């Protein structure tokens, strides 16, 4: 497995995803059809905020930390590596750069991990390559 599979090679093109994350992703998720959406996949990983709503008022709390603990660990540390070098590559990831300037560092890192998880699921299910966003 690893470097020899097409799915792992395709997934490793995403910033913050290395060999360990790619192989763990492909091995644990398979073809990804068990999840109906990228949001459901991120919730399975525990990367979505818990919701405490009452009386029409929505309150979002901390991430739920449910599901695949080790995979969440790999994604968060990959996102941390991306956030560490964002100053040099802010044109490639303007969303993360703005978020790091507005929110706490760890909040932005977990948000990037959530986004990475959703991208990985979408690439796997739709058989697409990773496309970088061009600077606007």
mmCIF file of N, CA and C in Angstrom, residues 8-53:
data_model
loop_
_atom_site.group_PDB
_atom_site.id
_atom_site.type_symbol
_atom_site.label_atom_id
_atom_site.label_comp_id
_atom_site.label_asym_id
_atom_site.label_seq_id
_atom_site.Cartn_x
_atom_site.Cartn_y
_atom_site.Cartn_z
ATOM 1 N N UNK A 8 -3.699 6.758 -2.825
ATOM 2 C CA UNK A 8 -2.767 7.378 -1.875
ATOM 3 C C UNK A 8 -1.956 8.477 -2.544
ATOM 4 N N UNK A 9 -1.500 8.246 -3.749
ATOM 5 C CA UNK A 9 -0.726 9.256 -4.461
ATOM 6 C C UNK A 9 -1.562 10.498 -4.720
ATOM 7 N N UNK A 10 -2.830 10.296 -5.087
ATOM 8 C CA UNK A 10 -3.715 11.429 -5.362
ATOM 9 C C UNK A 10 -3.986 12.229 -4.088
ATOM 10 N N UNK A 11 -4.198 11.538 -2.982
ATOM 11 C CA UNK A 11 -4.512 12.186 -1.706
ATOM 12 C C UNK A 11 -3.306 12.935 -1.150
ATOM 13 N N UNK A 12 -2.101 12.435 -1.406
ATOM 14 C CA UNK A 12 -0.896 13.069 -0.861
ATOM 15 C C UNK A 12 -0.581 14.413 -1.514
ATOM 16 N N UNK A 13 -1.308 14.803 -2.540
ATOM 17 C CA UNK A 13 -1.105 16.115 -3.165
ATOM 18 C C UNK A 13 -1.764 17.239 -2.370
ATOM 19 N N UNK A 14 -2.623 16.887 -1.429
ATOM 20 C CA UNK A 14 -3.297 17.878 -0.589
ATOM 21 C C UNK A 14 -2.300 18.379 0.454
ATOM 22 N N UNK A 15 -2.193 19.703 0.646
ATOM 23 C CA UNK A 15 -1.273 20.225 1.664
ATOM 24 C C UNK A 15 -1.619 19.702 3.057
ATOM 25 N N UNK A 16 -0.598 19.246 3.764
ATOM 26 C CA UNK A 16 -0.795 18.732 5.109
ATOM 27 C C UNK A 16 -1.079 17.244 5.169
ATOM 28 N N UNK A 17 -1.088 16.581 4.016
ATOM 29 C CA UNK A 17 -1.341 15.143 3.973
ATOM 30 C C UNK A 17 -0.085 14.451 3.471
ATOM 31 N N UNK A 18 0.486 13.623 4.331
ATOM 32 C CA UNK A 18 1.682 12.878 3.975
ATOM 33 C C UNK A 18 1.360 11.408 3.777
ATOM 34 N N UNK A 19 2.387 10.606 3.777
ATOM 35 C CA UNK A 19 2.239 9.175 3.531
ATOM 36 C C UNK A 19 1.405 8.486 4.612
ATOM 37 N N UNK A 20 1.670 8.802 5.875
ATOM 38 C CA UNK A 20 0.919 8.152 6.962
ATOM 39 C C UNK A 20 -0.562 8.515 6.916
ATOM 40 N N UNK A 21 -0.854 9.784 6.720
ATOM 41 C CA UNK A 21 -2.249 10.225 6.667
ATOM 42 C C UNK A 21 -2.957 9.614 5.472
ATOM 43 N N UNK A 22 -2.290 9.593 4.323
ATOM 44 C CA UNK A 22 -2.900 9.052 3.108
ATOM 45 C C UNK A 22 -3.198 7.565 3.244
ATOM 46 N N UNK A 23 -2.250 6.802 3.742
ATOM 47 C CA UNK A 23 -2.480 5.362 3.873
ATOM 48 C C UNK A 23 -3.538 5.061 4.926
ATOM 49 N N UNK A 24 -3.535 5.804 6.017
ATOM 50 C CA UNK A 24 -4.549 5.591 7.051
ATOM 51 C C UNK A 24 -5.930 5.959 6.518
ATOM 52 N N UNK A 25 -6.004 7.028 5.751
ATOM 53 C CA UNK A 25 -7.274 7.460 5.166
ATOM 54 C C UNK A 25 -7.827 6.397 4.230
ATOM 55 N N UNK A 26 -7.014 5.938 3.297
ATOM 56 C CA UNK A 26 -7.474 4.952 2.317
ATOM 57 C C UNK A 26 -7.838 3.633 3.001
ATOM 58 N N UNK A 27 -7.054 3.228 3.995
ATOM 59 C CA UNK A 27 -7.322 1.964 4.682
ATOM 60 C C UNK A 27 -8.584 2.030 5.541
ATOM 61 N N UNK A 28 -8.821 3.142 6.207
ATOM 62 C CA UNK A 28 -9.957 3.209 7.132
ATOM 63 C C UNK A 28 -11.262 3.611 6.460
ATOM 64 N N UNK A 29 -11.196 4.378 5.388
ATOM 65 C CA UNK A 29 -12.420 4.876 4.761
ATOM 66 C C UNK A 29 -12.847 4.004 3.583
ATOM 67 N N UNK A 30 -11.907 3.343 2.938
ATOM 68 C CA UNK A 30 -12.255 2.517 1.782
ATOM 69 C C UNK A 30 -12.620 3.386 0.598
ATOM 70 N N UNK A 31 -13.846 3.203 0.082
ATOM 71 C CA UNK A 31 -14.270 4.023 -1.056
ATOM 72 C C UNK A 31 -15.082 5.238 -0.629
ATOM 73 N N UNK A 32 -15.396 5.375 0.650
ATOM 74 C CA UNK A 32 -16.084 6.558 1.165
ATOM 75 C C UNK A 32 -17.578 6.582 0.944
ATOM 76 N N UNK A 33 -18.140 5.527 0.375
ATOM 77 C CA UNK A 33 -19.569 5.516 0.062
ATOM 78 C C UNK A 33 -20.451 5.391 1.304
ATOM 79 N N UNK A 34 -19.876 5.014 2.443
ATOM 80 C CA UNK A 34 -20.681 4.878 3.654
ATOM 81 C C UNK A 34 -21.100 6.232 4.223
ATOM 82 N N UNK A 35 -20.503 7.308 3.738
ATOM 83 C CA UNK A 35 -20.859 8.658 4.170
ATOM 84 C C UNK A 35 -21.634 9.340 3.050
ATOM 85 N N UNK A 36 -22.723 9.996 3.407
ATOM 86 C CA UNK A 36 -23.550 10.654 2.399
ATOM 87 C C UNK A 36 -23.012 12.008 1.985
ATOM 88 N N UNK A 37 -22.197 12.611 2.825
ATOM 89 C CA UNK A 37 -21.667 13.937 2.513
ATOM 90 C C UNK A 37 -20.320 14.123 3.197
ATOM 91 N N UNK A 38 -19.625 15.164 2.775
ATOM 92 C CA UNK A 38 -18.342 15.495 3.398
ATOM 93 C C UNK A 38 -18.556 15.942 4.840
ATOM 94 N N UNK A 39 -19.682 16.591 5.097
ATOM 95 C CA UNK A 39 -19.997 17.025 6.456
ATOM 96 C C UNK A 39 -20.180 15.821 7.379
ATOM 97 N N UNK A 40 -20.826 14.780 6.889
ATOM 98 C CA UNK A 40 -21.012 13.572 7.685
ATOM 99 C C UNK A 40 -19.670 12.889 7.956
ATOM 100 N N UNK A 41 -18.774 12.919 6.972
ATOM 101 C CA UNK A 41 -17.444 12.345 7.154
ATOM 102 C C UNK A 41 -16.670 13.117 8.223
ATOM 103 N N UNK A 42 -16.727 14.455 8.167
ATOM 104 C CA UNK A 42 -16.040 15.276 9.166
ATOM 105 C C UNK A 42 -16.630 15.049 10.558
ATOM 106 N N UNK A 43 -17.938 14.830 10.629
ATOM 107 C CA UNK A 43 -18.573 14.540 11.916
ATOM 108 C C UNK A 43 -18.119 13.182 12.444
ATOM 109 N N UNK A 44 -17.936 12.217 11.557
ATOM 110 C CA UNK A 44 -17.440 10.895 11.957
ATOM 111 C C UNK A 44 -16.047 10.996 12.568
ATOM 112 N N UNK A 45 -15.262 11.939 12.067
ATOM 113 C CA UNK A 45 -13.921 12.151 12.601
ATOM 114 C C UNK A 45 -13.929 12.956 13.898
ATOM 115 N N UNK A 46 -15.026 13.635 14.181
ATOM 116 C CA UNK A 46 -15.098 14.466 15.381
ATOM 117 C C UNK A 46 -14.527 15.850 15.169
ATOM 118 N N UNK A 47 -14.543 16.333 13.934
ATOM 119 C CA UNK A 47 -13.975 17.649 13.619
ATOM 120 C C UNK A 47 -15.027 18.737 13.466
ATOM 121 N N UNK A 48 -16.258 18.469 13.843
ATOM 122 C CA UNK A 48 -17.309 19.478 13.753
ATOM 123 C C UNK A 48 -17.660 19.950 15.159
ATOM 124 N N UNK A 49 -18.108 21.194 15.314
ATOM 125 C CA UNK A 49 -18.445 21.689 16.655
ATOM 126 C C UNK A 49 -19.727 21.051 17.182
ATOM 127 N N UNK A 50 -19.767 20.846 18.493
ATOM 128 C CA UNK A 50 -20.992 20.367 19.118
ATOM 129 C C UNK A 50 -21.987 21.512 19.141
ATOM 130 N N UNK A 51 -23.247 21.167 19.017
ATOM 131 C CA UNK A 51 -24.282 22.192 18.946
ATOM 132 C C UNK A 51 -25.175 22.115 20.174
ATOM 133 N N UNK A 52 -25.387 23.275 20.777
ATOM 134 C CA UNK A 52 -26.289 23.401 21.912
ATOM 135 C C UNK A 52 -27.312 24.466 21.534
ATOM 136 N N UNK A 53 -28.445 24.045 21.000
ATOM 137 C CA UNK A 53 -29.444 24.986 20.513
ATOM 138 C C UNK A 53 -30.705 24.892 21.354
#
